[in-house]
């Protein structure tokens, strides 16, 4: 008698037999384009990617804006990252994406708006698009990178602003931040942690932090971004200061004088290796 052979096991079916949380972790670690390709594997995989939490959506070149809107609409879970090169044709669409991403609890956001050499030399002017105020609704953000765009002024009721690991690599970015901070008269909690501004090859552009009603301030500036406290902060209660780049300068003394009325001061200096020959 001839023995009957078992039918071959489909590799995709084997993957679907994994616990959902394990399969989610596998898919979330794949490049987003490859995650999208899984919808072609079988009928069972057609919409599997939609429920994966923590996807990192990335569209750099040669895409259609409708594709991104379609992806964001279909994602049922939170989005870990959103990394998009925004060409001029899609600027307005990008503003709509921000509103959706706020609801998707995005944690890492990189919007690189298309620019020309003339844009770079002229700095932050009217030709740079202003992104949607929904950027302030993205409360889960821990990594923000914006290129060649302007931040909108916050609402008058804006009381807290957290900018952590923010890169604004264009001329005039510091002045733009100054306007944003000063445009919130009721701001009482400000966090500027690892914020870089300006073009790397240019001199650091000076800009001022004006927030007279501040009660809490975190200023973490290991690399000088040009930002300085403009005036004394009489209402300040807690200050967390990391300004290694100002060590040995009068700017350090000036910073400490501006927060002299503080109740609690956490002043941190990271350990540095001594220079050779000293």
Short mmCIF file of C-alpha atoms in Angstrom, two decimals:
data_model
loop_
_atom_site.label_atom_id
_atom_site.label_comp_id
_atom_site.label_asym_id
_atom_site.label_seq_id
_atom_site.Cartn_x
_atom_site.Cartn_y
_atom_site.Cartn_z
CA UNK A 1 0.00 0.00 0.00
CA UNK A 2 1.30 3.44 -0.78
CA UNK A 3 1.55 5.71 2.21
CA UNK A 4 -0.33 8.96 1.93
CA UNK A 5 1.90 11.99 2.40
CA UNK A 6 0.81 14.93 4.52
CA UNK A 7 0.08 18.16 2.64
CA UNK A 8 2.88 20.73 2.85
CA UNK A 9 2.54 23.24 5.64
CA UNK A 10 2.12 26.80 4.41
CA UNK A 11 4.70 29.08 6.03
CA UNK A 12 2.20 31.92 6.36
CA UNK A 13 -0.22 29.62 8.18
CA UNK A 14 2.58 28.70 10.57
CA UNK A 15 3.07 32.38 11.34
CA UNK A 16 -0.63 32.88 11.93
CA UNK A 17 -0.54 30.03 14.44
CA UNK A 18 1.75 32.11 16.67
CA UNK A 19 0.19 33.95 19.60
CA UNK A 20 -1.13 37.33 18.35
CA UNK A 21 1.17 39.33 20.64
CA UNK A 22 4.25 37.52 19.26
CA UNK A 23 3.14 38.03 15.67
CA UNK A 24 2.50 41.70 16.41
CA UNK A 25 6.05 42.14 17.68
CA UNK A 26 7.47 40.46 14.58
CA UNK A 27 5.47 42.63 12.20
CA UNK A 28 6.20 45.82 14.13
CA UNK A 29 9.95 45.22 13.70
CA UNK A 30 9.74 44.86 9.91
CA UNK A 31 10.26 47.83 7.56
CA UNK A 32 6.83 49.29 6.89
CA UNK A 33 6.93 48.50 3.16
CA UNK A 34 7.41 44.80 3.95
CA UNK A 35 4.56 44.89 6.46
CA UNK A 36 2.31 46.20 3.69
CA UNK A 37 3.35 43.38 1.39
CA UNK A 38 1.95 40.80 3.83
CA UNK A 39 -1.58 41.67 2.67
CA UNK A 40 -0.76 39.77 -0.56
CA UNK A 41 0.12 36.50 1.18
CA UNK A 42 -3.41 35.16 1.58
CA UNK A 43 -6.95 36.18 2.41
CA UNK A 44 -6.18 35.70 6.11
CA UNK A 45 -3.30 38.18 5.87
CA UNK A 46 -5.17 40.77 3.85
CA UNK A 47 -5.98 42.99 6.83
CA UNK A 48 -3.76 41.49 9.52
CA UNK A 49 -1.33 44.44 9.54
CA UNK A 50 -4.08 46.91 10.40
CA UNK A 51 -4.32 45.75 14.02
CA UNK A 52 -0.55 45.68 14.71
CA UNK A 53 0.28 48.19 17.48
CA UNK A 54 3.46 50.24 17.26
CA UNK A 55 4.01 50.31 13.50
CA UNK A 56 6.71 52.66 12.19
CA UNK A 57 5.24 54.21 9.04
CA UNK A 58 7.84 55.46 6.60
CA UNK A 59 7.39 57.06 3.17
CA UNK A 60 10.51 58.76 1.86
CA UNK A 61 10.21 58.98 -1.94
CA UNK A 62 7.93 58.03 -4.83
CA UNK A 63 4.66 57.76 -2.97
CA UNK A 64 1.16 59.10 -3.36
CA UNK A 65 -0.36 61.21 -0.59
CA UNK A 66 -3.56 59.19 -0.88
CA UNK A 67 -1.57 56.08 0.08
CA UNK A 68 -0.55 57.66 3.40
CA UNK A 69 -4.07 58.83 4.18
CA UNK A 70 -5.33 55.35 3.37
CA UNK A 71 -2.75 53.74 5.67
CA UNK A 72 -3.54 56.06 8.58
CA UNK A 73 -7.26 55.41 8.15
CA UNK A 74 -6.77 51.65 8.22
CA UNK A 75 -4.40 51.55 11.21
CA UNK A 76 -6.58 50.55 14.15
CA UNK A 77 -3.81 50.60 16.79
CA UNK A 78 -1.42 53.28 17.98
CA UNK A 79 1.45 54.33 15.70
CA UNK A 80 5.01 54.22 17.02
CA UNK A 81 6.66 56.28 14.32
CA UNK A 82 5.82 58.43 11.30
CA UNK A 83 8.71 59.34 8.99
CA UNK A 84 7.76 61.13 5.76
CA UNK A 85 9.48 63.30 3.19
CA UNK A 86 6.82 65.90 2.34
CA UNK A 87 7.13 67.18 -1.22
CA UNK A 88 5.60 70.54 -2.10
CA UNK A 89 2.53 68.99 -3.73
CA UNK A 90 1.55 67.27 -0.47
CA UNK A 91 2.09 70.08 2.04
CA UNK A 92 -1.60 70.59 2.76
CA UNK A 93 -2.20 66.88 3.08
CA UNK A 94 0.58 66.68 5.68
CA UNK A 95 -1.34 69.08 7.90
CA UNK A 96 -4.28 66.66 7.92
CA UNK A 97 -2.00 63.73 8.76
CA UNK A 98 -0.98 65.45 12.00
CA UNK A 99 -4.58 65.54 13.23
CA UNK A 100 -4.91 61.80 12.66
CA UNK A 101 -1.53 61.04 14.23
CA UNK A 102 -2.54 62.84 17.41
CA UNK A 103 -5.37 60.31 17.77
CA UNK A 104 -3.00 57.45 16.92
CA UNK A 105 -0.72 58.42 19.88
CA UNK A 106 2.35 58.71 17.68
CA UNK A 107 5.63 58.62 19.66
CA UNK A 108 8.24 59.47 17.01
CA UNK A 109 7.57 62.04 14.30
CA UNK A 110 9.87 63.10 11.46
CA UNK A 111 8.45 65.50 8.86
CA UNK A 112 11.03 66.60 6.30
CA UNK A 113 9.45 69.23 4.05
CA UNK A 114 10.93 69.64 0.59
CA UNK A 115 13.07 72.74 0.25
CA UNK A 116 15.33 74.44 -2.26
CA UNK A 117 18.74 76.05 -1.69
CA UNK A 118 17.00 79.45 -1.80
CA UNK A 119 14.69 78.37 1.03
CA UNK A 120 17.66 77.44 3.19
CA UNK A 121 19.48 80.75 2.65
CA UNK A 122 16.40 82.86 3.29
CA UNK A 123 15.69 81.07 6.54
CA UNK A 124 12.32 80.58 8.13
CA UNK A 125 10.06 82.80 6.06
CA UNK A 126 6.61 82.80 4.59
CA UNK A 127 7.58 80.16 2.06
CA UNK A 128 7.99 77.61 4.86
CA UNK A 129 4.66 75.89 5.59
CA UNK A 130 3.18 76.21 9.06
CA UNK A 131 2.26 72.78 10.37
CA UNK A 132 -1.10 72.14 12.00
CA UNK A 133 -1.66 73.11 15.63
CA UNK A 134 -2.53 69.43 16.15
CA UNK A 135 1.20 68.99 16.77
CA UNK A 136 0.48 70.18 20.32
CA UNK A 137 -2.12 67.43 20.72
CA UNK A 138 0.47 64.69 20.16
CA UNK A 139 0.92 64.13 23.86
CA UNK A 140 2.83 60.85 23.51
CA UNK A 141 5.66 62.29 21.41
CA UNK A 142 9.14 61.53 22.71
CA UNK A 143 11.07 62.19 19.48
CA UNK A 144 10.22 65.10 17.17
CA UNK A 145 12.17 66.08 14.06
CA UNK A 146 10.96 68.85 11.78
CA UNK A 147 12.72 70.26 8.73
CA UNK A 148 11.89 73.44 6.79
CA UNK A 149 8.55 74.26 8.37
CA UNK A 150 7.16 76.60 11.01
CA UNK A 151 5.50 75.77 14.31
CA UNK A 152 2.13 77.46 14.83
CA UNK A 153 1.58 79.74 17.83
CA UNK A 154 0.02 77.86 20.74
CA UNK A 155 -3.47 78.58 21.99
CA UNK A 156 -3.82 81.24 24.68
CA UNK A 157 -4.74 78.56 27.22
CA UNK A 158 -1.49 76.75 26.50
CA UNK A 159 0.05 76.08 29.94
CA UNK A 160 2.67 73.40 29.27
CA UNK A 161 5.14 72.78 26.46
CA UNK A 162 7.45 69.77 26.20
CA UNK A 163 10.01 69.59 23.40
CA UNK A 164 12.20 66.52 23.80
CA UNK A 165 14.81 65.41 21.25
CA UNK A 166 13.62 68.02 18.75
CA UNK A 167 15.67 68.83 15.66
CA UNK A 168 14.92 71.98 13.66
CA UNK A 169 17.80 72.06 11.14
CA UNK A 170 17.15 75.31 9.31
CA UNK A 171 18.08 78.97 9.63
CA UNK A 172 15.79 80.99 11.88
CA UNK A 173 14.52 77.98 13.84
CA UNK A 174 15.55 79.51 17.16
CA UNK A 175 13.64 82.70 16.42
CA UNK A 176 10.61 80.59 15.56
CA UNK A 177 10.81 78.80 18.92
CA UNK A 178 11.15 82.14 20.68
CA UNK A 179 7.86 83.30 19.09
CA UNK A 180 6.09 80.06 20.02
CA UNK A 181 7.14 80.26 23.68
CA UNK A 182 6.43 83.98 24.00
CA UNK A 183 3.07 83.46 22.29
CA UNK A 184 1.77 81.52 25.32
CA UNK A 185 1.37 84.14 28.07
CA UNK A 186 0.09 81.56 30.59
CA UNK A 187 2.92 79.09 30.07
CA UNK A 188 3.96 77.74 33.49
CA UNK A 189 5.73 74.46 32.62
CA UNK A 190 8.44 74.39 29.95
CA UNK A 191 10.65 71.45 28.99
CA UNK A 192 13.41 71.96 26.42
CA UNK A 193 15.37 68.72 26.34
CA UNK A 194 17.94 68.08 23.60
CA UNK A 195 16.53 70.70 21.25
CA UNK A 196 18.78 71.53 18.30
CA UNK A 197 18.21 74.50 16.01
CA UNK A 198 19.84 76.00 12.96
CA UNK A 199 22.15 74.71 10.25
CA UNK A 200 25.05 72.64 11.55
CA UNK A 201 27.63 74.39 9.37
CA UNK A 202 26.58 77.88 10.48
CA UNK A 203 27.21 79.87 13.64
CA UNK A 204 24.79 79.32 16.50
CA UNK A 205 21.88 81.76 16.28
CA UNK A 206 20.92 83.42 19.56
CA UNK A 207 17.28 83.32 20.68
CA UNK A 208 15.49 84.09 23.93
CA UNK A 209 13.22 82.19 26.30
CA UNK A 210 10.50 84.60 27.45
CA UNK A 211 8.00 83.07 29.87
CA UNK A 212 7.46 85.26 32.96
CA UNK A 213 4.83 82.96 34.50
CA UNK A 214 7.00 79.84 34.50
CA UNK A 215 6.79 77.73 37.63
CA UNK A 216 8.66 74.69 36.29
CA UNK A 217 11.58 74.71 33.86
CA UNK A 218 13.66 71.89 32.41
CA UNK A 219 16.56 73.16 30.31
CA UNK A 220 18.73 70.30 29.02
CA UNK A 221 21.26 71.79 26.62
CA UNK A 222 24.34 69.61 26.25
CA UNK A 223 25.04 71.14 22.83
CA UNK A 224 24.54 74.90 22.53
CA UNK A 225 21.41 75.72 20.52
CA UNK A 226 21.60 79.47 21.13
CA UNK A 227 18.69 79.59 23.57
CA UNK A 228 19.07 81.78 26.66
CA UNK A 229 16.69 82.81 29.43
CA UNK A 230 15.80 86.43 28.62
CA UNK A 231 14.87 87.66 32.09
CA UNK A 232 14.56 86.59 35.71
CA UNK A 233 11.78 84.11 36.45
CA UNK A 234 10.27 85.31 39.76
CA UNK A 235 7.52 82.65 39.95
CA UNK A 236 9.82 79.69 39.31
CA UNK A 237 9.52 76.87 41.84
CA UNK A 238 11.46 74.00 40.25
CA UNK A 239 14.31 74.11 37.74
CA UNK A 240 16.17 71.19 36.18
CA UNK A 241 19.28 72.57 34.48
CA UNK A 242 21.77 70.65 32.32
CA UNK A 243 23.94 73.12 30.40
CA UNK A 244 27.31 71.43 29.90
CA UNK A 245 27.92 73.56 26.82
CA UNK A 246 27.96 76.71 28.98
CA UNK A 247 30.49 75.53 31.56
CA UNK A 248 33.23 78.08 32.14
CA UNK A 249 31.30 80.88 30.47
CA UNK A 250 29.46 83.96 31.73
CA UNK A 251 26.31 82.54 30.13
CA UNK A 252 26.29 79.83 32.81
CA UNK A 253 26.37 82.43 35.61
CA UNK A 254 23.70 84.43 33.85
CA UNK A 255 21.46 81.36 33.55
CA UNK A 256 21.77 80.59 37.24
CA UNK A 257 21.07 84.22 38.14
CA UNK A 258 17.89 84.20 36.03
CA UNK A 259 16.55 81.25 38.10
CA UNK A 260 17.82 82.60 41.44
CA UNK A 261 14.34 82.71 43.00
CA UNK A 262 13.78 78.99 42.44
CA UNK A 263 12.69 76.80 45.37
CA UNK A 264 14.17 73.54 44.05
CA UNK A 265 17.19 73.53 41.73
CA UNK A 266 18.53 70.34 40.14
CA UNK A 267 21.80 71.31 38.46
CA UNK A 268 23.52 68.43 36.67
CA UNK A 269 26.95 68.29 35.02
CA UNK A 270 27.82 65.14 33.10
CA UNK A 271 31.22 63.62 33.80
CA UNK A 272 33.77 64.56 31.19
CA UNK A 273 37.03 62.87 30.37
CA UNK A 274 40.00 65.23 30.84
CA UNK A 275 41.64 66.52 27.70
CA UNK A 276 44.99 64.98 26.81
CA UNK A 277 47.95 66.88 28.15
CA UNK A 278 45.99 68.51 30.99
#
